[in-house]
mmCIF file of C-alpha atoms in Angstrom:
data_model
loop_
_atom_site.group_PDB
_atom_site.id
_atom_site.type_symbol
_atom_site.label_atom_id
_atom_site.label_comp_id
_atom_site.label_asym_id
_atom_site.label_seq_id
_atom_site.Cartn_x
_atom_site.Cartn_y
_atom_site.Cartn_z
ATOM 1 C CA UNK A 113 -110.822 -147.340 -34.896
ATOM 2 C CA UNK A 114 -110.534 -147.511 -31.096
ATOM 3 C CA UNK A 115 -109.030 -143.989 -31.426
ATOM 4 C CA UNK A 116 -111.902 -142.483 -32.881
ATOM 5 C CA UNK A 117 -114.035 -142.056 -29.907
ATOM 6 C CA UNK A 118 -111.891 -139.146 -29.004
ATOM 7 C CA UNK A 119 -112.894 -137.540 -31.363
ATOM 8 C CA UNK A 120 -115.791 -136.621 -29.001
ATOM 9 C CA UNK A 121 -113.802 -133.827 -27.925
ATOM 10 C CA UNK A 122 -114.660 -131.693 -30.861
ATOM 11 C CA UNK A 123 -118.649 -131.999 -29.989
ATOM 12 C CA UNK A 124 -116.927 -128.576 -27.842
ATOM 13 C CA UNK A 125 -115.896 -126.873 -30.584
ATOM 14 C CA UNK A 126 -119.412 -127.391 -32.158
ATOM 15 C CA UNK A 127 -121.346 -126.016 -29.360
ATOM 16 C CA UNK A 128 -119.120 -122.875 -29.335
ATOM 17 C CA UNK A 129 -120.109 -122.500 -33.329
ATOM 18 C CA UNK A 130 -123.573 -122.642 -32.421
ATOM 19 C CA UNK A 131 -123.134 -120.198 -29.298
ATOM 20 C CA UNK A 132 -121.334 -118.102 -31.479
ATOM 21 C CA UNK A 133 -123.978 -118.176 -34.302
ATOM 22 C CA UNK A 134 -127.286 -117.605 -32.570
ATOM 23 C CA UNK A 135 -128.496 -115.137 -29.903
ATOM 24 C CA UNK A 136 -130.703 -115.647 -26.892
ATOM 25 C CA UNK A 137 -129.930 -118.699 -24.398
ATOM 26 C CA UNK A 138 -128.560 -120.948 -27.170
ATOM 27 C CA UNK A 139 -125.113 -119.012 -26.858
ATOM 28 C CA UNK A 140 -125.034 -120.491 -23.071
ATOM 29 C CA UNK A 141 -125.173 -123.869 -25.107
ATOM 30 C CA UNK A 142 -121.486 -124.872 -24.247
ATOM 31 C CA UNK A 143 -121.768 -124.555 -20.906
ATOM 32 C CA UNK A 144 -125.216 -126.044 -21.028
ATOM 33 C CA UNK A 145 -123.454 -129.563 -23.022
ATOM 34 C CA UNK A 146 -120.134 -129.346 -20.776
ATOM 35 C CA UNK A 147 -121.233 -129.101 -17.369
ATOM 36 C CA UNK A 148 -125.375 -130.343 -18.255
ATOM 37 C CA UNK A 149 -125.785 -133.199 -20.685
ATOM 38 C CA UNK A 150 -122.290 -134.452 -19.878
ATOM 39 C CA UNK A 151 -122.794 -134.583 -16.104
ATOM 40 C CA UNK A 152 -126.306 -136.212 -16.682
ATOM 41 C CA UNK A 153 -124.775 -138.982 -19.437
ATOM 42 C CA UNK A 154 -122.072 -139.610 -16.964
ATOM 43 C CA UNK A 155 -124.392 -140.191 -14.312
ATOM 44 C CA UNK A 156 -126.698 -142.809 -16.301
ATOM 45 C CA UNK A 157 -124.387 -144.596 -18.377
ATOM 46 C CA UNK A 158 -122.154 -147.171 -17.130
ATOM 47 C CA UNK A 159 -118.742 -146.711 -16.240
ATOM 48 C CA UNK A 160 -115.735 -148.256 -18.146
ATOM 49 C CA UNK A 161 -112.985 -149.950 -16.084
ATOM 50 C CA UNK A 162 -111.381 -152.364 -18.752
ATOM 51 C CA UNK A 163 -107.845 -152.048 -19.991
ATOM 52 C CA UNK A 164 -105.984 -152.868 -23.092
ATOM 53 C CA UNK A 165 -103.936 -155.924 -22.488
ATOM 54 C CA UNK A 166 -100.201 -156.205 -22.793
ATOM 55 C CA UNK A 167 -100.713 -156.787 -26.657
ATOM 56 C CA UNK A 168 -103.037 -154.046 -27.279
ATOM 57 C CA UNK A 169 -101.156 -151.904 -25.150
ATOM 58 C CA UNK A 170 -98.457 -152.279 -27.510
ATOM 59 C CA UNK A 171 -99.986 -151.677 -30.620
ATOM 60 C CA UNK A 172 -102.408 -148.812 -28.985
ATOM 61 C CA UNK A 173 -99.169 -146.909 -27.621
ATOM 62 C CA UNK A 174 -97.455 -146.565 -31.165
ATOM 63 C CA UNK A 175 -100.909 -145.564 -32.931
ATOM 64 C CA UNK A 176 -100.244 -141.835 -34.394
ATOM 65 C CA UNK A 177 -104.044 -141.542 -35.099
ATOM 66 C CA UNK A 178 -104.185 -140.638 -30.559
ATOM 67 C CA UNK A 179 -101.435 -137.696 -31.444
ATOM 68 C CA UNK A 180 -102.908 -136.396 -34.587
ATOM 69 C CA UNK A 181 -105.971 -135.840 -32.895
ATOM 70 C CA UNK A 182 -104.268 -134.002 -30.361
ATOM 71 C CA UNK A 183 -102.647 -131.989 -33.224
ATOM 72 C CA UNK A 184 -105.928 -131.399 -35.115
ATOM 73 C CA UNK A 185 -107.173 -129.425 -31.388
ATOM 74 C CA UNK A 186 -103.930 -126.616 -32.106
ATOM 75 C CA UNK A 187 -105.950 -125.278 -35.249
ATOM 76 C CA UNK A 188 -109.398 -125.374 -33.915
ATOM 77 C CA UNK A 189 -108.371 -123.786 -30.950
ATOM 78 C CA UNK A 190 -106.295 -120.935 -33.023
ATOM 79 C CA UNK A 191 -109.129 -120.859 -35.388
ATOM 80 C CA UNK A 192 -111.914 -120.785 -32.335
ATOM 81 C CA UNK A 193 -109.974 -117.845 -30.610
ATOM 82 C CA UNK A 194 -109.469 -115.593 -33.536
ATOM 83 C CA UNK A 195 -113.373 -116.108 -34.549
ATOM 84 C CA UNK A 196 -113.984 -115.166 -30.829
ATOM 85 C CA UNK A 197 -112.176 -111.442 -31.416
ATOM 86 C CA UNK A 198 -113.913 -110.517 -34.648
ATOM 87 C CA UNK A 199 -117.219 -111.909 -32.645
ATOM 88 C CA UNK A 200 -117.121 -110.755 -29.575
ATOM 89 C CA UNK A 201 -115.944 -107.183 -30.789
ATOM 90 C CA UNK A 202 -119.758 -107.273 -32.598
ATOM 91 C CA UNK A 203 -121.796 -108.519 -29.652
ATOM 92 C CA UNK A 204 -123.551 -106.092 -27.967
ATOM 93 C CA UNK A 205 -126.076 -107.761 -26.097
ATOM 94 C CA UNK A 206 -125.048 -108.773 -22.107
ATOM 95 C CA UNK A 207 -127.036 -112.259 -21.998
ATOM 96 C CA UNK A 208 -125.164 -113.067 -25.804
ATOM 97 C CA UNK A 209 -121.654 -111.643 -24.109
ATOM 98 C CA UNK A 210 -121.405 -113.220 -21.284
ATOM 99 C CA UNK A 211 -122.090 -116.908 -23.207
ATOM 100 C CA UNK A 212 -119.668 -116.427 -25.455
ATOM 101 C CA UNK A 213 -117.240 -115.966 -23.332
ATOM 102 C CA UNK A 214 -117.874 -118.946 -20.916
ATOM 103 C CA UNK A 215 -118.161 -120.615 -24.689
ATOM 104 C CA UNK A 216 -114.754 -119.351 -25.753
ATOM 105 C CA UNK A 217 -113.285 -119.900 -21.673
ATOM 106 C CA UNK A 218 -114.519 -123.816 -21.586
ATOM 107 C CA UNK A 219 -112.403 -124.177 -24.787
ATOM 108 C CA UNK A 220 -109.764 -122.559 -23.384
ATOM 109 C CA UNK A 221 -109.675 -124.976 -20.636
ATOM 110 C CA UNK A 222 -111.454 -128.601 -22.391
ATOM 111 C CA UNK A 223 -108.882 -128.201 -25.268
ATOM 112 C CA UNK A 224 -106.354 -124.942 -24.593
ATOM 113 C CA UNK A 225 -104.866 -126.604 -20.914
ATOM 114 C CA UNK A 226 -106.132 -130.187 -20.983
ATOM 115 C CA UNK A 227 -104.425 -130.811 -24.278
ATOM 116 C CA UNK A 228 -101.654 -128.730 -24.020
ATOM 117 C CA UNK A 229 -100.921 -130.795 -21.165
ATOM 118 C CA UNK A 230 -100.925 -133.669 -22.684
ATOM 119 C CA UNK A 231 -98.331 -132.355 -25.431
ATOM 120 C CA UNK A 232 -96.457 -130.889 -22.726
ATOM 121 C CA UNK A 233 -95.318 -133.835 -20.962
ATOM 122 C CA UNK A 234 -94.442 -135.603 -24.495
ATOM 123 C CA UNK A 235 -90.405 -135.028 -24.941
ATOM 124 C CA UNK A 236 -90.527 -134.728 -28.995
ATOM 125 C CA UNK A 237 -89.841 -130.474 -28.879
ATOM 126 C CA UNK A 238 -92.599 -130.325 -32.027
ATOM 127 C CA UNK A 239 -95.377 -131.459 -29.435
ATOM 128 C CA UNK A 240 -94.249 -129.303 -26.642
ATOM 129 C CA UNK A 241 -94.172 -126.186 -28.916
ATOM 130 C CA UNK A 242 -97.365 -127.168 -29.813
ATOM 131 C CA UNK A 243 -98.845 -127.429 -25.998
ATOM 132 C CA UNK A 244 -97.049 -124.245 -25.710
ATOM 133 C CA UNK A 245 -99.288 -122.609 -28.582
ATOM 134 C CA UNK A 246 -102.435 -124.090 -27.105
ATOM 135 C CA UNK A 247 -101.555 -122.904 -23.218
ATOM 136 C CA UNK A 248 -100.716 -119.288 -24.617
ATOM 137 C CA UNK A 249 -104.193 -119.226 -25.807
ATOM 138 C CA UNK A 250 -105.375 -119.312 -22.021
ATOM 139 C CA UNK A 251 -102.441 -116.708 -20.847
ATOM 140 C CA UNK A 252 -101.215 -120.264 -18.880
ATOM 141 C CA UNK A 253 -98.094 -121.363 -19.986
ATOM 142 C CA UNK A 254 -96.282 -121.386 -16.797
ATOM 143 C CA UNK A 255 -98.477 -124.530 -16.097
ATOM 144 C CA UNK A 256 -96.087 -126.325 -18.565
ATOM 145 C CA UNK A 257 -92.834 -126.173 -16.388
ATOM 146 C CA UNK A 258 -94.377 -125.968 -12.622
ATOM 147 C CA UNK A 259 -96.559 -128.844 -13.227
ATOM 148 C CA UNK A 260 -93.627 -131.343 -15.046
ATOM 149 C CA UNK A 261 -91.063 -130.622 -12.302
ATOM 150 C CA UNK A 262 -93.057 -129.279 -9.717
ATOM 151 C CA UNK A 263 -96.437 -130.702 -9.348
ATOM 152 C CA UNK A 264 -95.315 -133.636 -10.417
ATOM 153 C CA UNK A 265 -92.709 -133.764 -7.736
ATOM 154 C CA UNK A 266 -94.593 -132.558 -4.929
ATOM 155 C CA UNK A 267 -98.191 -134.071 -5.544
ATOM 156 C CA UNK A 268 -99.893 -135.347 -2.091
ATOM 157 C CA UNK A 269 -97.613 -132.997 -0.173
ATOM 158 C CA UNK A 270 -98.586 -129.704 1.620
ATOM 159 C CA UNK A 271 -95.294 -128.381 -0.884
ATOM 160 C CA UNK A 272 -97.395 -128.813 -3.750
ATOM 161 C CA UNK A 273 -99.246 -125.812 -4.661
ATOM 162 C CA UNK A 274 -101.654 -127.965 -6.591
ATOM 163 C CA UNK A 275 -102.636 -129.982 -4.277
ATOM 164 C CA UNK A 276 -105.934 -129.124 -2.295
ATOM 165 C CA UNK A 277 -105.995 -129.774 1.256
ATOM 166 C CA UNK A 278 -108.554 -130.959 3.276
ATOM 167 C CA UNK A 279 -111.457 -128.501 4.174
ATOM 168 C CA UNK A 280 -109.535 -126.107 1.884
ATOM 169 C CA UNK A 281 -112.399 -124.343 -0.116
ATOM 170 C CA UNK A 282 -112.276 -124.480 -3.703
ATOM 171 C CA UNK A 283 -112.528 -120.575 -3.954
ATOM 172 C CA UNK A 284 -109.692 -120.271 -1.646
ATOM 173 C CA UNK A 285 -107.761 -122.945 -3.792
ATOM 174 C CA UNK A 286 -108.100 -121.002 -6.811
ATOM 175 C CA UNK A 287 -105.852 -118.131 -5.580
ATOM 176 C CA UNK A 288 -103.331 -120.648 -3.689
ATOM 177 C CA UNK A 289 -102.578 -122.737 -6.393
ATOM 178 C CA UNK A 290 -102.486 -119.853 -9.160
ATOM 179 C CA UNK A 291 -100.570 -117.347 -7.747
ATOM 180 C CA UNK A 292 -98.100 -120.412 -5.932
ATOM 181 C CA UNK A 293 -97.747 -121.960 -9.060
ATOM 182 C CA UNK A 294 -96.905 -119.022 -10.963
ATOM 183 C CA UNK A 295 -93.585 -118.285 -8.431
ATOM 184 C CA UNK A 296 -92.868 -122.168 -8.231
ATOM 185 C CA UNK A 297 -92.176 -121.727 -11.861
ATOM 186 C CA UNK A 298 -90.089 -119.179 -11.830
ATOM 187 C CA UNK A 299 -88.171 -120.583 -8.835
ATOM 188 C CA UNK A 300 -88.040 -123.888 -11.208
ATOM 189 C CA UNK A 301 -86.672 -121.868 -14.548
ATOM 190 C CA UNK A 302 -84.455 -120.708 -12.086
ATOM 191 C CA UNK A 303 -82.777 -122.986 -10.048
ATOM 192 C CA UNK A 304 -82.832 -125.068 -13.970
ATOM 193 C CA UNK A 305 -80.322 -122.392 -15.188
ATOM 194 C CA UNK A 306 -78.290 -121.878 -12.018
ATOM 195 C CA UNK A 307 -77.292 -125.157 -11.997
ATOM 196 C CA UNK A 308 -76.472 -125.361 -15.959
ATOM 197 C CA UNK A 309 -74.399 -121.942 -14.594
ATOM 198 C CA UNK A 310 -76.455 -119.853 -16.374
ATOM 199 C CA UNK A 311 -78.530 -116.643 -15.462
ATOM 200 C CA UNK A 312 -81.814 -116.225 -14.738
ATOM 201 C CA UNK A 313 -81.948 -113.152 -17.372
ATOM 202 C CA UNK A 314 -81.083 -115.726 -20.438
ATOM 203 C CA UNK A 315 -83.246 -116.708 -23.228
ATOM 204 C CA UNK A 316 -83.327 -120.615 -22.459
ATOM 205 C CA UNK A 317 -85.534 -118.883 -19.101
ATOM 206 C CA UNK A 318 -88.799 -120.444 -20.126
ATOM 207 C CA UNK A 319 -90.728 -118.491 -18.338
ATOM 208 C CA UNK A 320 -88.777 -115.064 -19.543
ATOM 209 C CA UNK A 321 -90.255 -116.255 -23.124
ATOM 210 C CA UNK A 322 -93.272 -117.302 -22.309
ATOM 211 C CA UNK A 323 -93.855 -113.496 -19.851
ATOM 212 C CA UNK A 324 -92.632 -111.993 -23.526
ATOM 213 C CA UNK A 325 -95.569 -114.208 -25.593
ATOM 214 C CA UNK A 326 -98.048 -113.152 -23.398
ATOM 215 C CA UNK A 327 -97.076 -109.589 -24.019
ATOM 216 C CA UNK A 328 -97.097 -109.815 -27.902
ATOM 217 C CA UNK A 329 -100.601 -111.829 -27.633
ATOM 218 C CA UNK A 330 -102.349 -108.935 -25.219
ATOM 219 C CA UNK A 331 -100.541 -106.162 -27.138
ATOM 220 C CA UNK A 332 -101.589 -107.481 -30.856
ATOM 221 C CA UNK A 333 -105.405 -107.918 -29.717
ATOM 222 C CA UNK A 334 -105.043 -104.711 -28.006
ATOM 223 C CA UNK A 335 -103.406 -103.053 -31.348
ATOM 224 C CA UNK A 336 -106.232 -104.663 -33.658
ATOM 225 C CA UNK A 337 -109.596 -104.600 -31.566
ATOM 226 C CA UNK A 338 -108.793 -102.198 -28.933
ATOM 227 C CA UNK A 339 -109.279 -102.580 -25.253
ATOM 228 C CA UNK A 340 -112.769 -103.837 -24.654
ATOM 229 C CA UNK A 341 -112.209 -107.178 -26.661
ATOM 230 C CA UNK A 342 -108.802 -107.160 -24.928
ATOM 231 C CA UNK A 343 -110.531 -107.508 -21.197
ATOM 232 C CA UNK A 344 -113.360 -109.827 -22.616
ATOM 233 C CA UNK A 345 -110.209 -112.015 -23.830
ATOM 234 C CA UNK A 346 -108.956 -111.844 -20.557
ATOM 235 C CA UNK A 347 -112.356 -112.913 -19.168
ATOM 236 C CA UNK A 348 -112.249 -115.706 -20.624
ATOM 237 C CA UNK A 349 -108.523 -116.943 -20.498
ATOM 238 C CA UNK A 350 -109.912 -116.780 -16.459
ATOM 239 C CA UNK A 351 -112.811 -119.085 -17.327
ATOM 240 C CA UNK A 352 -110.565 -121.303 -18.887
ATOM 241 C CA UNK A 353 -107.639 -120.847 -16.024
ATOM 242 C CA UNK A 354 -110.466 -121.410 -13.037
ATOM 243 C CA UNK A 355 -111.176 -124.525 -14.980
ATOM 244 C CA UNK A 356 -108.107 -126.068 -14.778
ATOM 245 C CA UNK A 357 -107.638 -125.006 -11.522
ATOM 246 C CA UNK A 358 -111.080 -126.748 -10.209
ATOM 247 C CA UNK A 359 -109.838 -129.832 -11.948
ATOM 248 C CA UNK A 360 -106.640 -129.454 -9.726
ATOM 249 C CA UNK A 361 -108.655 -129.573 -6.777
ATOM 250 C CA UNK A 362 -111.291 -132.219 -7.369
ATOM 251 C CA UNK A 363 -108.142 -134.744 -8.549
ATOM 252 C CA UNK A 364 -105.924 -134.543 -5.453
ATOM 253 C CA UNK A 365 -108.078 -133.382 -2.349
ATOM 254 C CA UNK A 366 -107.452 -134.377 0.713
ATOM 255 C CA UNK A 367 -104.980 -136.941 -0.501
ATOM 256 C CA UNK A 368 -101.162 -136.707 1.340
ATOM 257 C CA UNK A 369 -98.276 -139.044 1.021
ATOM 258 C CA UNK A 370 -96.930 -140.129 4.406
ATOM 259 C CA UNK A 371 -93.419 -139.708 5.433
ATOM 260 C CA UNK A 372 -90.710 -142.473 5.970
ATOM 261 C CA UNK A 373 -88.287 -142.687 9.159
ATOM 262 C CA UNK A 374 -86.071 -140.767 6.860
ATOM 263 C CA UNK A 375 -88.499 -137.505 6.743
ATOM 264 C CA UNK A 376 -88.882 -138.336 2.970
ATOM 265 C CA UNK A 377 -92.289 -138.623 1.243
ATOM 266 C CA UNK A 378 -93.219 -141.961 -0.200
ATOM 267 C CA UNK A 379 -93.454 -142.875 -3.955
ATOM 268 C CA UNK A 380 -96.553 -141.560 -5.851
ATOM 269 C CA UNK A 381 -98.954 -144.388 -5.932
ATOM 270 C CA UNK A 382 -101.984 -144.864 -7.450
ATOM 271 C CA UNK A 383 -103.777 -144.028 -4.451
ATOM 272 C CA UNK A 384 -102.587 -140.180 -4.264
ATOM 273 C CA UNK A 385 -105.389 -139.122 -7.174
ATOM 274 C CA UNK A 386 -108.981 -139.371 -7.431
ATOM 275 C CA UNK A 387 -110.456 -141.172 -10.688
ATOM 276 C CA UNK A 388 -113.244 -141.266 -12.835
ATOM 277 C CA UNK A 389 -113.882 -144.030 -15.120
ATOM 278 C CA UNK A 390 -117.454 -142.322 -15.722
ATOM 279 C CA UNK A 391 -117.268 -142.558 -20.109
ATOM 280 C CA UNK A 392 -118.424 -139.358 -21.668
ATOM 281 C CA UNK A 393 -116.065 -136.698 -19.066
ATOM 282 C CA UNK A 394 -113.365 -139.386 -19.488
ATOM 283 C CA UNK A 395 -113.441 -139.736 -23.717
ATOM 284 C CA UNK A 396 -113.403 -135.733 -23.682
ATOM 285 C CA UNK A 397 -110.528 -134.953 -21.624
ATOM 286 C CA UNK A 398 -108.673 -137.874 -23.058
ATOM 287 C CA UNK A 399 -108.593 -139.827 -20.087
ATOM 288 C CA UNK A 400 -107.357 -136.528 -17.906
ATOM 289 C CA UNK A 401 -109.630 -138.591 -15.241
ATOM 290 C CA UNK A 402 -107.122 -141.499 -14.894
ATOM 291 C CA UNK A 403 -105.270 -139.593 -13.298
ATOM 292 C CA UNK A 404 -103.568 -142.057 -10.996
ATOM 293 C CA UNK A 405 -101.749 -143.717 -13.854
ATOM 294 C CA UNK A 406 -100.946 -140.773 -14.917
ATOM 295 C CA UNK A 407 -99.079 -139.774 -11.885
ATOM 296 C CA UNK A 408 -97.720 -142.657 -11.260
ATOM 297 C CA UNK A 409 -95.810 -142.755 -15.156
ATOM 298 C CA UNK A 410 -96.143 -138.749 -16.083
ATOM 299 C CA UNK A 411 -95.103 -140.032 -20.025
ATOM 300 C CA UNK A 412 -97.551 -142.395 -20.546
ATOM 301 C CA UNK A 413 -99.822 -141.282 -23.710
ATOM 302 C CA UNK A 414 -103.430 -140.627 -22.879
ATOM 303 C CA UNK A 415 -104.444 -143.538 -24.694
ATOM 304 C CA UNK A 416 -103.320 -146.416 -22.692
ATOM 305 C CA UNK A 417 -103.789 -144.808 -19.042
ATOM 306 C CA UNK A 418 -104.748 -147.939 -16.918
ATOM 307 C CA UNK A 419 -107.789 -148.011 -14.189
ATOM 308 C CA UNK A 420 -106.571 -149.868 -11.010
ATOM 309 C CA UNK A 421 -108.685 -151.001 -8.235
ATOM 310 C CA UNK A 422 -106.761 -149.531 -5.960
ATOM 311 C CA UNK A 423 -106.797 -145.864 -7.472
ATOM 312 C CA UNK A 424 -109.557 -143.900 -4.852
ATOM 313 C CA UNK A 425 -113.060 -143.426 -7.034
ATOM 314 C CA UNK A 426 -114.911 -140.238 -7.842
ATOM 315 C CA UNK A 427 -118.668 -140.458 -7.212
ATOM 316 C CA UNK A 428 -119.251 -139.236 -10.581
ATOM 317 C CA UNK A 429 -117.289 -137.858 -13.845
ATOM 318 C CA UNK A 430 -115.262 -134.695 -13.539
ATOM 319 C CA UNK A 431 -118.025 -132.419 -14.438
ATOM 320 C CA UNK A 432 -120.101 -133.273 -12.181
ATOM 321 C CA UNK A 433 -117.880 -133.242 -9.547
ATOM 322 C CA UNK A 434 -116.719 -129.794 -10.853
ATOM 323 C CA UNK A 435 -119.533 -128.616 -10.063
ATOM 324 C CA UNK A 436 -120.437 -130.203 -6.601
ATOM 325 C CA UNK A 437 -117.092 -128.560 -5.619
ATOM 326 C CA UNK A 438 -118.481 -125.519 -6.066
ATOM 327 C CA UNK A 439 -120.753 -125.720 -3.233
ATOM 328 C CA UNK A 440 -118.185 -126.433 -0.461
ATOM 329 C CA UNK A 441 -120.347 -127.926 2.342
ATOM 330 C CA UNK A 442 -121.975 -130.457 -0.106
ATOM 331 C CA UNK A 443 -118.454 -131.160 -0.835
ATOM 332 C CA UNK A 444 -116.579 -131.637 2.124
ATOM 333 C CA UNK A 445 -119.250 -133.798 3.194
ATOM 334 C CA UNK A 446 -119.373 -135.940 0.291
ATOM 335 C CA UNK A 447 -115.822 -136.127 0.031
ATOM 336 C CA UNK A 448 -114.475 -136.449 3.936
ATOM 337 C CA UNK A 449 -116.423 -139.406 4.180
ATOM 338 C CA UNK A 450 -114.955 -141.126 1.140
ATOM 339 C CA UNK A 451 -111.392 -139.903 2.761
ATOM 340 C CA UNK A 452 -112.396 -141.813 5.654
ATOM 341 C CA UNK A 453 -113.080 -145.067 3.233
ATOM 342 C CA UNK A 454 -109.602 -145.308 1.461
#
């Protein structure tokens, strides 16, 4: 039962079927729920610090109900995206267009990147395929082997693309960490085939496959609604794509591992992320917002992430501090002084 709650995540899904549905300012109803009544339920309700204990930990780690709700996301998405052509091709009305596509790009980046994250670090090659799918739906699948062997690697380092710096804008981040991370994974595929003395031109090249599934994808919507639907797909593939990169910025700003006498970077430690233990942002991005514990053990299942003392606090849940980051010097003052506090 304890794995129910994530369900939560699909409450998405049914604001996009009612912004899809209806006309008017109810289409902006996704991004009113996501970044509006989450925010404000974050901000009143409690937050949750407990942890299961040793025992529960246990039992909650081999629980298959966690995955298959991750697998139940793979359809909706699919199902979500398709509805979105045949909709979107119909819409004719600006104020209608433009909030079905934020509607479409939030669950391109709530469920299309957050969860195909989550599948992408698993190592069973069913789950992986299946992040794959769900990434490909936001044109980001390069995310998949940057962020396992290079963010992952590099976090709290000025080599890590993902990483924002201190007084680094947010809009400034978006095209550093995009673009970086796009030729960090290619330098990763790479150097991954080199040293199994392969070439780069070889179809084990993830990110040769994944070029040629973006391709077909753009190509087919192009061949079967033509190009306006294919640029308002693209719009919001961007939406979902900026979202994942403001999450990138809010989780690690400002936050470098020091150096030993050796010139080599400390361990990852719980103190190199920002968390959230605020309940509604954290049931919806399956605990995305523990992000310490996830850093600190990448192939730990969403379900049992741990909250540690020690782990640096957010103010708020992730959407609200998605969107304080949007206003950088609101941000840099809220956040310098908590840099000062750790």
């Amino acid at each position: 039962m304890k794995a129910l709650k994530y369900l939560l995540v699909f409450t998405v899904p049914l604001t996009t079927y009612i912004s899809f549905t209806s006309t008017g300012w109810i289409t902006y109803s996704t991004l009113i729920y996501v970044f509006g009544i989450v925010p404000l339920a974050d901000f009143f309700l409690k937050v949750n610090t407990s942890n299961f204990d040793k025992e529960q930990e246990e039992v909650e780690k081999h629980n298959k109900l966690y995955s298959y709700i991750l697998y139940l996301t793979v359809p909706t998405q699919v199902a979500f995206l398709i509805w979105f052509l045949f909709v979107i091709e119909n819409t004719t009305n600006t104020v209608d267009l433009i909030g079905r596509i934020l509607a479409m790009g939030i669950i391109c980046g709530v469920i299309g990147i957050n969860v195909g994250h989550e599948l992408g670090h698993r190592s069973n090659r069913l789950e992986q395929l299946l992040g794959e799918i769900l990434l490909l739906s936001s044109l980001e699948t390069h995310f998949l082997p940057y962020h396992n062997a290079g963010h992952h690697f590099n976090v709290a380092t000025p080599e890590d693309a993902a990483t924002a710096r201190k007084n680094e804008a947010l809009y400034l981040f978006w095209i550093r960490s995009q673009f970086m991370s796009y030729i960090e994974a290619w330098k990763i595929e790479n150097k991954r085939l080199k040293t199994s003395e392969r070439s780069w031109f070889h179809h084990q090249n993830r990110m040769i496959v994944y070029t040629l599934a973006h391709i077909i994808l753009i190509s087919s919507i192009f061949y079967f609604f033509g190009i306006t639907v294919t640029l308002y797909f693209l719009a919001a593939a961007i939406v979902g794509v900026l979202l994942l990169e403001t999450v990138n910025y809010i989780e690690h700003y400002g936050l470098m591992r020091k150096k030993n006498k050796f010139g080599r970077y400390e361990r990852v430690r719980h103190t190199h992320s920002w968390n959230s233990n605020h309940v509604i942002g954290k049931l919806v991005l399956f605990n995305l917002s523990r992000h310490s514990d996830h850093h600190y053990n990448g192939s730990k299942h969403y379900q049992v992430l741990k909250s540690l003392p020690e782990s640096p606090q957010m103010p708020t849940g992730y959407p609200g501090m998605m969107l304080l980051s949007l206003i950088p010097p609101i941000w840099f003052r809220l956040m310098n002084k908590k840099l000062q506090e750790i």
